[in-house]
Coordinates of C-alpha atoms in Angstrom, one line a residue:
Chain A
X1 CA 38.4 201.8 -64.9
X2 CA 41.1 204.4 -64.3
X3 CA 38.8 206.1 -61.8
X4 CA 38.1 203.0 -59.9
X5 CA 41.8 202.2 -59.7
X6 CA 42.3 205.6 -58.4
X7 CA 39.7 205.2 -55.8
X8 CA 41.1 201.9 -54.6
X9 CA 44.5 203.4 -54.5
X10 CA 43.4 206.5 -52.6
X11 CA 41.3 204.4 -50.2
X12 CA 44.2 202.1 -49.3
X13 CA 46.3 205.2 -48.9
X14 CA 43.8 206.7 -46.5
X15 CA 43.5 203.5 -44.4
X16 CA 47.2 203.7 -43.7
X17 CA 46.8 207.2 -42.2
X18 CA 43.5 206.3 -40.6
X19 CA 41.3 209.2 -41.7
X20 CA 37.9 208.7 -40.1
X21 CA 36.7 211.8 -38.4
X22 CA 33.8 211.4 -36.0
X23 CA 30.8 213.5 -36.8
X24 CA 29.9 215.8 -33.9
X25 CA 26.8 217.8 -34.9
X26 CA 26.0 221.0 -33.0
X27 CA 23.7 220.4 -30.0
X28 CA 21.0 223.0 -30.5
X29 CA 19.5 224.4 -27.3
X30 CA 15.8 223.9 -26.8
X31 CA 14.9 227.6 -26.9
X32 CA 16.7 227.9 -30.2
X33 CA 15.0 224.9 -31.5
X34 CA 11.6 226.2 -30.5
X35 CA 12.0 229.8 -31.5
X36 CA 14.4 230.3 -34.4
X37 CA 15.6 228.8 -37.6
X38 CA 18.4 226.2 -37.8
X39 CA 22.0 227.4 -37.7
X40 CA 24.1 227.9 -40.8
X41 CA 26.5 224.9 -41.3
X42 CA 28.5 224.9 -44.5
X43 CA 28.2 221.5 -46.2
X44 CA 31.9 221.5 -47.1
X45 CA 33.0 221.8 -43.4
X46 CA 31.0 219.4 -41.3
X47 CA 31.5 219.5 -37.5
X48 CA 33.8 216.6 -36.3
X49 CA 35.4 215.8 -33.0
X50 CA 38.8 216.0 -34.6
X51 CA 38.1 219.2 -36.5
X52 CA 36.7 221.0 -33.4
X53 CA 39.7 219.8 -31.2
X54 CA 42.1 221.0 -33.8
X55 CA 40.3 224.3 -34.2
X56 CA 40.4 224.8 -30.4
X57 CA 44.1 224.1 -30.3
X58 CA 44.8 226.6 -33.1
X59 CA 42.5 229.2 -31.4
X60 CA 44.6 229.1 -28.3
X61 CA 48.0 228.8 -30.0
X62 CA 50.2 231.9 -30.5
X63 CA 51.9 230.0 -33.4
X64 CA 49.4 231.8 -35.7
X65 CA 51.1 235.2 -35.0
X66 CA 54.2 236.7 -36.5
X67 CA 56.4 236.4 -33.4
X68 CA 54.6 233.6 -31.6
X69 CA 53.3 235.8 -28.9
X70 CA 49.6 236.2 -29.7
X71 CA 46.7 233.8 -30.0
X72 CA 43.1 234.5 -31.1
X73 CA 42.3 233.8 -27.5
X74 CA 44.3 236.8 -26.3
X75 CA 41.7 239.2 -27.8
X76 CA 38.9 236.6 -27.4
X77 CA 39.2 235.2 -23.9
X78 CA 36.7 232.6 -22.6
X79 CA 36.2 234.5 -19.3
X80 CA 35.0 237.5 -21.3
X81 CA 32.6 235.5 -23.5
X82 CA 35.4 235.5 -26.0
X83 CA 36.1 239.3 -26.2
X84 CA 38.7 241.2 -24.2
X85 CA 38.6 243.9 -21.6
X86 CA 40.5 246.5 -23.6
X87 CA 38.8 249.3 -25.4
X88 CA 41.1 248.6 -28.4
X89 CA 43.1 245.4 -28.5
X90 CA 46.9 245.5 -29.0
X91 CA 48.5 243.7 -31.8
X92 CA 51.8 241.8 -31.6
X93 CA 53.9 244.9 -32.1
X94 CA 51.9 247.0 -29.7
X95 CA 50.0 248.8 -32.4
X96 CA 46.3 249.4 -31.6
X97 CA 43.3 248.7 -33.7
X98 CA 40.4 251.0 -34.2
X99 CA 37.6 248.8 -32.9
X100 CA 36.6 247.0 -29.8
X101 CA 37.1 243.2 -30.0
X102 CA 33.8 241.3 -30.5
X103 CA 32.6 238.4 -28.3
X104 CA 32.2 235.0 -30.0
X105 CA 29.1 233.0 -29.3
X106 CA 26.1 231.7 -31.2
X107 CA 27.8 232.8 -34.5
X108 CA 26.4 229.8 -36.4
X109 CA 23.0 231.7 -36.0
X110 CA 24.3 234.8 -37.8
X111 CA 22.1 233.8 -40.7
X112 CA 23.4 236.5 -43.2
X113 CA 27.0 235.4 -42.3
X114 CA 28.2 238.9 -42.3
X115 CA 31.0 239.2 -39.7
X116 CA 32.9 242.1 -38.0
X117 CA 31.3 245.3 -36.8
X118 CA 30.8 246.4 -40.4
X119 CA 29.9 243.0 -41.9
X120 CA 32.7 243.2 -44.3
X121 CA 33.5 239.4 -44.3
X122 CA 31.2 236.7 -45.4
X123 CA 31.3 233.4 -43.4
X124 CA 33.2 232.3 -40.3
X125 CA 35.7 230.5 -42.4
X126 CA 36.6 233.6 -44.3
X127 CA 36.7 235.7 -41.1
X128 CA 39.4 233.5 -39.7
X129 CA 41.8 234.4 -42.5
X130 CA 41.9 238.1 -41.5
X131 CA 43.4 238.4 -38.0
X132 CA 46.5 236.3 -38.9
X133 CA 47.7 238.8 -41.5
X134 CA 46.2 242.0 -40.0
X135 CA 49.1 244.3 -39.3
X136 CA 47.4 245.6 -36.1
X137 CA 46.7 242.1 -34.9
X138 CA 48.8 238.9 -35.4
X139 CA 50.8 240.4 -38.3
X140 CA 52.0 237.2 -39.9
X141 CA 51.7 235.7 -43.4
X142 CA 49.9 232.5 -44.2
X143 CA 53.1 231.2 -45.8
X144 CA 54.9 231.6 -42.5
X145 CA 52.0 230.2 -40.5
X146 CA 51.5 227.1 -42.6
X147 CA 55.2 226.5 -42.6
X148 CA 55.5 226.6 -38.8
X149 CA 52.5 224.3 -38.5
X150 CA 53.9 221.9 -41.0
X151 CA 57.2 221.7 -39.1
X152 CA 55.4 221.3 -35.8
X153 CA 55.7 217.8 -34.1
X154 CA 51.9 217.4 -33.6
X155 CA 50.0 219.5 -36.2
X156 CA 50.5 217.4 -39.3
X157 CA 48.9 214.4 -37.8
X158 CA 46.1 216.4 -36.2
X159 CA 45.3 217.8 -39.7
X160 CA 45.4 214.3 -41.0
X161 CA 42.9 213.2 -38.4
X162 CA 40.6 216.1 -39.0
X163 CA 40.8 216.5 -42.7
X164 CA 42.7 213.5 -44.1
X165 CA 45.6 215.5 -45.2
X166 CA 49.0 216.0 -43.6
X167 CA 49.7 218.9 -45.9
X168 CA 48.5 222.0 -44.1
X169 CA 47.1 225.1 -45.8
X170 CA 45.2 228.2 -44.8
X171 CA 41.9 226.8 -45.9
X172 CA 42.1 223.9 -43.5
X173 CA 43.3 226.1 -40.7
X174 CA 40.3 228.4 -41.0
X175 CA 37.9 225.4 -41.4
X176 CA 39.1 224.0 -38.1
X177 CA 38.9 227.3 -36.3
X178 CA 35.4 227.9 -37.6
X179 CA 34.3 224.4 -36.4
X180 CA 35.5 225.3 -32.9
X181 CA 33.8 228.7 -33.0
X182 CA 30.5 227.1 -34.0
X183 CA 30.5 225.1 -30.8
X184 CA 30.6 228.2 -28.7
X185 CA 26.9 228.2 -27.9
X186 CA 25.5 230.3 -25.1
X187 CA 22.0 229.5 -24.0
X188 CA 22.0 229.1 -20.2
X189 CA 21.4 232.5 -18.7
X190 CA 19.0 233.2 -15.9
X191 CA 16.6 234.6 -18.4
X192 CA 16.8 231.5 -20.6
X193 CA 15.9 229.4 -17.6
X194 CA 13.1 231.8 -16.8
X195 CA 11.7 231.2 -20.3
X196 CA 12.1 227.4 -19.7
X197 CA 10.2 227.7 -16.5
X198 CA 13.3 226.9 -14.4
X199 CA 13.9 230.2 -12.8
X200 CA 12.0 233.2 -11.6
X201 CA 12.9 236.8 -12.2
X202 CA 13.2 239.4 -9.5
X203 CA 10.6 242.3 -9.6
X204 CA 13.4 244.5 -10.9
X205 CA 14.4 242.1 -13.7
X206 CA 10.8 241.7 -14.7
X207 CA 10.2 245.5 -14.9
X208 CA 13.5 245.9 -16.7
X209 CA 12.3 243.4 -19.3
X210 CA 9.0 245.4 -19.7
X211 CA 11.1 248.6 -20.2
X212 CA 13.0 246.7 -22.9
X213 CA 9.8 245.6 -24.6
X214 CA 7.8 248.8 -24.1
X215 CA 7.7 250.9 -27.3
X216 CA 7.1 254.0 -25.2
X217 CA 10.1 253.3 -22.9
X218 CA 13.2 251.4 -24.0
X219 CA 11.9 249.9 -27.2
X220 CA 15.0 247.8 -27.5
X221 CA 13.3 244.8 -29.0
X222 CA 13.0 246.1 -32.6
X223 CA 16.8 245.6 -32.9
X224 CA 18.0 243.4 -30.0
X225 CA 15.6 240.4 -30.1
X226 CA 13.2 239.4 -27.3
X227 CA 11.9 236.4 -25.6
X228 CA 11.0 235.3 -29.1
X229 CA 14.5 235.7 -30.4
X230 CA 17.0 234.2 -28.0
X231 CA 20.0 235.5 -30.0
X232 CA 19.2 239.0 -28.6
X233 CA 20.3 240.6 -31.8
X234 CA 18.8 241.1 -35.3
X235 CA 22.3 240.6 -36.8
X236 CA 21.6 243.8 -38.9
X237 CA 23.3 247.1 -39.1
X238 CA 22.0 250.3 -37.6
X239 CA 23.1 253.8 -36.5
X240 CA 22.0 253.9 -32.8
X241 CA 22.8 257.6 -32.5
X242 CA 26.3 257.6 -31.0
X243 CA 27.8 260.5 -33.0
X244 CA 26.7 263.5 -35.0
X245 CA 29.7 263.1 -37.3
X246 CA 31.5 259.9 -38.0
X247 CA 35.2 259.1 -37.6
X248 CA 34.5 255.4 -38.4
X249 CA 32.0 255.0 -41.3
X250 CA 31.3 251.4 -40.3
X251 CA 29.0 249.7 -42.9
X252 CA 29.3 252.7 -45.2
X253 CA 33.0 252.2 -45.6
X254 CA 32.4 248.7 -46.8
X255 CA 29.4 249.3 -49.0
X256 CA 30.4 252.7 -50.2
X257 CA 26.8 253.9 -49.7
X258 CA 26.6 257.1 -47.7
X259 CA 23.2 255.9 -46.4
X260 CA 25.2 253.2 -44.5
X261 CA 27.6 255.6 -42.8
X262 CA 27.8 255.2 -39.1
X263 CA 26.0 251.9 -39.1
X264 CA 27.4 249.0 -37.1
X265 CA 26.2 245.4 -36.4
X266 CA 23.8 245.1 -33.5
X267 CA 25.7 243.2 -30.8
X268 CA 23.9 240.4 -28.9
X269 CA 22.9 241.5 -25.4
X270 CA 23.9 238.1 -24.0
X271 CA 26.8 238.1 -21.6
X272 CA 27.1 241.8 -21.1
X273 CA 28.4 241.0 -17.6
X274 CA 31.6 239.9 -19.2
X275 CA 32.0 242.0 -22.3
X276 CA 32.6 245.6 -21.3
X277 CA 33.6 248.0 -22.7
X278 CA 30.7 248.5 -25.1
X279 CA 30.0 249.7 -28.6
X280 CA 32.2 249.3 -31.7
X281 CA 34.8 251.6 -30.3
X282 CA 34.4 250.5 -26.6
X283 CA 33.5 254.1 -25.7
X284 CA 31.2 253.0 -22.8
X285 CA 32.8 251.3 -19.8
X286 CA 29.6 250.5 -18.0
X287 CA 26.0 249.5 -18.7
X288 CA 24.9 252.7 -16.9
X289 CA 26.6 254.7 -19.6
X290 CA 25.0 252.6 -22.3
X291 CA 21.6 253.1 -20.8
X292 CA 22.1 256.8 -20.3
X293 CA 23.1 257.0 -24.0
X294 CA 19.7 255.6 -25.1
X295 CA 17.8 257.6 -22.5
X296 CA 19.3 261.0 -23.0
X297 CA 22.5 260.9 -25.0
X298 CA 21.3 260.3 -28.6
X299 CA 23.0 262.4 -31.3
X300 CA 21.2 263.3 -34.5
X301 CA 22.8 262.5 -37.8
X302 CA 21.4 261.8 -41.3
X303 CA 21.7 258.1 -40.9
X304 CA 20.4 257.7 -37.4
X305 CA 17.9 254.9 -37.2
X306 CA 14.3 256.1 -37.3
X307 CA 13.6 253.8 -34.4
X308 CA 15.6 256.1 -32.2
X309 CA 13.1 258.2 -30.3
X310 CA 12.9 261.8 -29.2
X311 CA 16.4 262.4 -30.6
X312 CA 16.0 266.2 -30.3
X313 CA 15.6 265.7 -26.5
X314 CA 18.4 263.1 -26.4
X315 CA 16.1 260.2 -26.0
X316 CA 13.1 258.8 -24.1
X317 CA 14.4 260.0 -20.6
X318 CA 13.9 256.8 -18.6
X319 CA 13.3 257.2 -14.8
X320 CA 16.1 256.2 -12.5
X321 CA 14.2 253.2 -11.4
X322 CA 13.5 252.1 -15.0
X323 CA 17.2 252.5 -15.8
X324 CA 18.3 250.4 -12.8
X325 CA 15.7 247.7 -13.6
X326 CA 16.7 247.7 -17.3
X327 CA 20.3 247.0 -16.2
X328 CA 19.2 244.2 -14.0
X329 CA 17.3 242.7 -16.8
X330 CA 20.2 243.0 -19.2
X331 CA 22.5 241.3 -16.7
X332 CA 20.0 238.4 -16.4
X333 CA 21.0 237.5 -20.0
X334 CA 24.5 236.6 -18.9
X335 CA 25.5 233.0 -19.0
X336 CA 27.9 232.0 -16.3
X337 CA 28.1 228.4 -17.5
X338 CA 29.3 229.6 -20.9
X339 CA 32.2 231.5 -19.5
X340 CA 33.2 228.7 -17.2
X341 CA 32.7 225.8 -19.6
X342 CA 35.9 223.7 -19.5
X343 CA 35.4 222.6 -23.1
X344 CA 35.9 226.1 -24.2
X345 CA 39.1 226.8 -22.2
X346 CA 42.7 226.1 -23.0
X347 CA 43.9 223.1 -20.9
Chain B
X1 CA 13.2 213.5 -61.9
X2 CA 11.8 215.3 -65.0
X3 CA 10.5 212.0 -66.3
X4 CA 8.6 211.4 -63.0
X5 CA 7.1 214.8 -63.2
X6 CA 5.9 214.4 -66.7
X7 CA 4.5 211.0 -66.0
X8 CA 2.7 212.4 -63.0
X9 CA 1.5 215.3 -65.1
X10 CA 0.4 212.9 -67.9
X11 CA -1.4 210.8 -65.4
X12 CA -3.3 213.8 -64.0
X13 CA -4.1 215.1 -67.5
X14 CA -5.6 211.7 -68.4
X15 CA -7.3 211.5 -65.0
X16 CA -8.7 215.1 -65.3
X17 CA -9.8 214.6 -68.9
X18 CA -11.8 211.5 -68.0
X19 CA -13.3 213.3 -65.0
X20 CA -16.6 214.9 -66.0
X21 CA -17.0 218.4 -64.6
X22 CA -18.6 221.7 -65.4
X23 CA -15.3 223.4 -66.2
X24 CA -14.4 220.8 -68.9
X25 CA -10.9 221.5 -69.8
X26 CA -9.6 222.9 -66.5
X27 CA -5.9 222.7 -66.4
X28 CA -3.9 223.3 -63.3
X29 CA -1.9 226.5 -63.1
X30 CA 0.6 228.1 -60.8
X31 CA 0.0 231.7 -59.8
X32 CA 2.6 234.2 -58.5
X33 CA 2.2 237.5 -56.9
X34 CA 4.4 240.3 -57.7
X35 CA 4.5 243.4 -55.4
X36 CA 5.4 246.8 -56.6
X37 CA 5.1 250.2 -55.0
X38 CA 4.4 253.7 -55.9
X39 CA 3.8 257.1 -54.5
X40 CA 0.6 258.5 -56.2
X41 CA 1.8 257.1 -59.5
X42 CA 5.6 257.6 -59.2
X43 CA 7.3 254.2 -58.9
X44 CA 9.1 253.6 -55.6
X45 CA 11.9 251.0 -55.1
X46 CA 14.6 250.8 -52.4
X47 CA 16.7 253.0 -54.7
X48 CA 14.4 255.8 -53.6
X49 CA 15.0 255.2 -49.9
X50 CA 16.9 257.3 -47.3
X51 CA 16.3 260.6 -49.0
X52 CA 13.5 263.1 -48.1
X53 CA 11.7 263.2 -51.4
X54 CA 8.1 262.4 -50.7
X55 CA 5.3 264.7 -49.6
X56 CA 2.2 263.3 -47.9
X57 CA -1.3 264.5 -48.0
X58 CA -0.8 266.7 -45.0
X59 CA 2.1 268.4 -46.7
X60 CA 4.9 266.8 -44.6
X61 CA 8.1 266.0 -46.5
X62 CA 9.4 262.5 -45.7
X63 CA 11.8 259.7 -46.5
X64 CA 11.4 256.0 -46.4
X65 CA 14.2 254.0 -44.7
X66 CA 12.5 250.6 -44.1
X67 CA 9.4 249.1 -45.6
X68 CA 8.2 245.6 -44.9
X69 CA 4.8 244.1 -44.7
X70 CA 3.2 240.7 -44.3
X71 CA 0.6 239.2 -46.6
X72 CA -1.1 235.9 -46.0
X73 CA -4.1 233.7 -46.8
X74 CA -4.3 234.1 -50.6
X75 CA -7.8 233.0 -51.5
X76 CA -9.5 232.1 -54.7
X77 CA -13.3 231.9 -54.6
X78 CA -15.0 230.1 -57.4
X79 CA -18.3 231.2 -58.9
X80 CA -19.8 228.1 -57.1
X81 CA -18.7 229.6 -53.8
X82 CA -15.9 226.9 -53.4
X83 CA -12.8 228.4 -51.9
X84 CA -9.2 227.6 -52.6
X85 CA -6.8 228.9 -50.0
X86 CA -3.2 228.9 -49.2
X87 CA -1.7 228.6 -45.7
X88 CA 1.5 230.4 -46.7
X89 CA 2.5 233.9 -45.7
X90 CA 5.1 236.2 -47.3
X91 CA 7.1 239.0 -45.7
X92 CA 7.5 241.5 -48.5
X93 CA 10.8 243.3 -47.8
X94 CA 11.1 246.4 -50.0
X95 CA 14.1 247.6 -48.1
X96 CA 16.2 244.7 -49.2
X97 CA 14.2 244.0 -52.4
X98 CA 13.4 240.5 -51.0
X99 CA 10.2 238.5 -51.4
X100 CA 8.8 240.9 -53.9
X101 CA 7.5 237.9 -55.8
X102 CA 5.7 235.2 -54.0
X103 CA 4.5 231.9 -55.4
X104 CA 2.2 230.3 -52.9
X105 CA 2.2 226.5 -52.7
X106 CA -1.2 226.0 -54.3
X107 CA -2.5 224.8 -57.6
X108 CA -5.2 226.8 -59.2
X109 CA -7.4 225.1 -61.8
X110 CA -8.0 227.5 -64.8
X111 CA -11.4 229.0 -64.8
X112 CA -13.4 232.0 -63.7
X113 CA -13.2 233.2 -60.1
X114 CA -15.6 235.6 -58.6
X115 CA -13.0 236.9 -56.2
X116 CA -9.3 236.7 -55.4
X117 CA -8.2 238.1 -52.1
X118 CA -5.3 238.2 -49.6
X119 CA -4.9 239.4 -46.1
X120 CA -2.6 242.2 -45.2
X121 CA -1.1 241.0 -41.9
X122 CA -2.4 237.9 -40.2
X123 CA -6.0 237.0 -39.4
X124 CA -6.4 236.7 -35.6
X125 CA -6.4 232.9 -35.5
X126 CA -3.0 232.9 -37.4
X127 CA -1.5 235.7 -35.4
X128 CA -0.2 233.3 -32.8
X129 CA 2.6 234.4 -30.6
X130 CA 6.1 233.1 -31.2
X131 CA 5.3 230.3 -33.6
X132 CA 6.9 231.5 -36.9
X133 CA 10.6 231.0 -36.6
X134 CA 11.5 233.0 -39.7
X135 CA 9.5 235.9 -38.5
X136 CA 11.1 235.7 -35.0
X137 CA 14.5 236.2 -36.4
X138 CA 13.2 239.0 -38.6
X139 CA 12.3 241.0 -35.4
X140 CA 8.7 240.8 -36.6
X141 CA 7.1 239.9 -33.3
X142 CA 4.8 242.1 -31.2
X143 CA 5.6 242.2 -27.5
X144 CA 3.4 240.0 -25.3
X145 CA 2.4 243.2 -23.4
X146 CA 0.7 244.3 -26.6
X147 CA -1.0 241.0 -27.1
X148 CA 1.8 239.2 -28.9
X149 CA 1.6 237.9 -32.4
X150 CA 3.3 239.8 -35.3
X151 CA 3.6 243.1 -37.0
X152 CA 1.6 243.6 -40.2
X153 CA 3.7 246.4 -41.5
X154 CA 6.9 248.1 -40.5
X155 CA 7.3 251.4 -42.3
X156 CA 10.1 253.6 -40.9
X157 CA 11.5 256.9 -42.1
X158 CA 12.1 260.5 -41.3
X159 CA 10.0 263.6 -41.8
X160 CA 10.5 267.3 -41.4
X161 CA 8.5 268.3 -38.4
X162 CA 6.7 271.5 -37.7
X163 CA 9.9 272.9 -36.1
X164 CA 11.7 272.2 -39.4
X165 CA 13.7 269.4 -37.7
X166 CA 14.2 266.0 -39.2
X167 CA 12.6 263.4 -37.0
X168 CA 12.0 259.7 -37.2
X169 CA 8.6 258.0 -37.7
X170 CA 7.6 254.4 -37.2
X171 CA 4.4 253.6 -38.9
X172 CA 4.1 250.1 -37.5
X173 CA 0.7 248.4 -38.1
X174 CA -0.3 245.6 -35.7
X175 CA -3.5 244.2 -34.3
X176 CA -5.1 247.2 -32.5
X177 CA -4.8 246.8 -28.8
X178 CA -6.0 248.6 -25.7
X179 CA -3.6 248.2 -22.9
X180 CA -5.3 250.6 -20.4
X181 CA -6.5 247.7 -18.3
X182 CA -4.6 244.9 -16.6
X183 CA -4.8 242.6 -19.7
X184 CA -4.5 243.7 -23.3
X185 CA -7.9 243.7 -25.1
X186 CA -8.6 244.0 -28.8
X187 CA -11.1 246.7 -29.7
X188 CA -11.4 245.8 -33.4
X189 CA -9.7 243.7 -36.1
X190 CA -7.1 245.6 -38.1
X191 CA -5.8 243.0 -40.5
X192 CA -7.1 244.0 -44.0
X193 CA -8.7 241.7 -46.5
X194 CA -7.6 243.0 -49.9
X195 CA -10.2 242.0 -52.5
X196 CA -8.6 242.0 -56.0
X197 CA -12.0 241.4 -57.7
X198 CA -13.1 238.8 -60.2
X199 CA -10.5 237.1 -62.5
X200 CA -10.3 234.6 -65.2
X201 CA -7.3 232.2 -65.1
X202 CA -6.3 230.3 -68.2
X203 CA -2.6 229.7 -67.8
X204 CA 0.2 230.1 -65.3
X205 CA -0.1 233.7 -64.3
X206 CA 1.5 236.5 -62.3
X207 CA -0.7 239.0 -60.4
X208 CA 0.9 242.4 -60.4
X209 CA -0.1 244.0 -57.1
X210 CA 0.6 247.6 -56.4
X211 CA 0.8 249.4 -53.1
X212 CA 0.3 253.2 -53.2
X213 CA 2.4 254.1 -50.2
X214 CA 0.9 257.6 -50.1
X215 CA -2.5 256.1 -49.3
X216 CA -1.4 255.3 -45.8
X217 CA -1.3 259.0 -45.1
X218 CA -4.4 260.0 -47.0
X219 CA -7.8 258.4 -47.0
X220 CA -10.1 258.7 -45.1
X221 CA -7.7 260.1 -42.4
X222 CA -5.3 262.8 -43.3
X223 CA -2.3 261.7 -41.3
X224 CA -0.4 264.3 -39.3
X225 CA 3.1 263.0 -38.7
X226 CA 3.5 265.7 -36.1
X227 CA 0.9 264.0 -34.0
X228 CA 1.4 260.4 -35.0
X229 CA 5.0 259.6 -35.6
X230 CA 6.5 257.1 -33.1
X231 CA 5.3 254.7 -30.4
X232 CA 2.2 254.0 -32.4
X233 CA 2.0 250.3 -31.6
X234 CA 0.2 250.8 -28.3
X235 CA -1.8 253.6 -29.8
X236 CA -5.3 252.2 -30.4
X237 CA -6.5 255.3 -32.3
X238 CA -3.5 255.3 -34.6
X239 CA -3.8 251.5 -35.3
X240 CA -7.5 252.0 -36.3
X241 CA -6.6 254.9 -38.5
X242 CA -3.9 252.8 -40.2
X243 CA -6.5 250.1 -40.8
X244 CA -8.9 252.6 -42.4
X245 CA -6.2 254.2 -44.5
X246 CA -4.9 250.8 -45.7
X247 CA -8.2 249.9 -47.3
X248 CA -7.3 251.4 -50.6
X249 CA -3.6 251.0 -50.5
X250 CA -3.4 247.9 -52.6
X251 CA -4.7 247.3 -56.1
X252 CA -4.4 244.8 -58.9
X253 CA -2.5 246.4 -61.7
X254 CA -2.5 243.5 -64.2
X255 CA -2.4 239.8 -64.6
X256 CA 0.3 238.4 -66.9

């Protein structure tokens, strides 16, 4: 009896504030549908039009930073497939982080839900807590942020529409941001269209793909996906032979297991045209440097992945032609529609 | 829910008991398969990974960093010759300690079976390119240039080579392929049918299957890692040797 009264009461209360978010499920691209498992969608944070719109507004709003100067989008810009062009991004007070910003796309398909270069955070929602308080990034506190949002002329009613509550807390902020991030789907590169029979590869791109897939040449597919895995990453952690000794322990710092030292998350190879510089510390400015690394720059260390070949000689020594073709192929994975999509831009 | 199940079970029990059959009181059982690993008798788990601590038949010291393999087509053959077979497959992932136990979606009536077997890898007709979504995201596919389909085993580690340098090896078993011509051709089948022999099933049971990892380097081919270490997928000779050495890698330790 008491409960039903309560429900009636709360329902009437809701109808006053009109809480009826519109479901807006992710549109799963055909190749993803065909080749890989469904994305991870937490049941307690369903995608809604209102939630996504709010998440987008928050993502582009410097209100989340300590001095209202920096938004998520400053280090994750749409033109750069949601990373930035700096080797290390600058926080609000000019301090510099230790790692290269990461692009944001297809993250709902990160099945293990381990985020950051070292996988130290579980789930997109939890990830979004971090930058706000990170002293080398937005350097704020959640108290400050929620207070500013609460006092803002628009936000309380936007939260009401998205989540049925005018009272803003960090959990709802991160839920909204995660909803927006899940909509950042990239699946329209030239290579995708080739796989769908809608584009043809140049001879160079085709040979580059063969180098990528050939175990005696690039052998990139064991970690970076293939025509059968359109994510172009295994979402796992490896040491790809960048250093003989480590300044950044990567996964090992998080797990405490020395066997994980120097391991970092395999990045997706989509959108490389927009995401330079490369690697966790942005050490390579160009794809040529990356390819030269795999071809002749490998450094031995105890945790180097056994998939790295001919390490004593520095790598598999690709010919100049294979290198150039490999680069052409890699660039065919870039999705120009994604970086120009008006839905993903601040306007 | 529980009620429904017991009603269904009751119904089947009644149904089965009325049914006249040779194996009178056959009751339906569930079987599980438990995979454990050893190196010539010394148990191996992922706790033993990433350290050079094993010595193979050829005398090379080595470590294991990644060990995964696929098993499929669990088959129970009755004395009458009737065959019960599951369509499932299971990717045993020793590295992450995942899928070490596998319960196929099949009901096994109690009774005597002349043979229980499974396939290491996929039989050719199942080794279809691109069709298994879970295996696609596990980087388990084989490039189309090598005939497509999927890996059977991925066994990666490091060994001390003849120049005393630590070097990687990738013992990846796939369907042997010859790529010397314009199209890949398959010289011989390299999936392995593992016969666990005759068994009697009376209740729900667990088959404890063991893999002796050392076998892959031993018998009949003494494996020389200095010769065969990496880029073995396109190497027809290496694939056939893996197939031969794998014949005695698995055994049935017990049924509980």
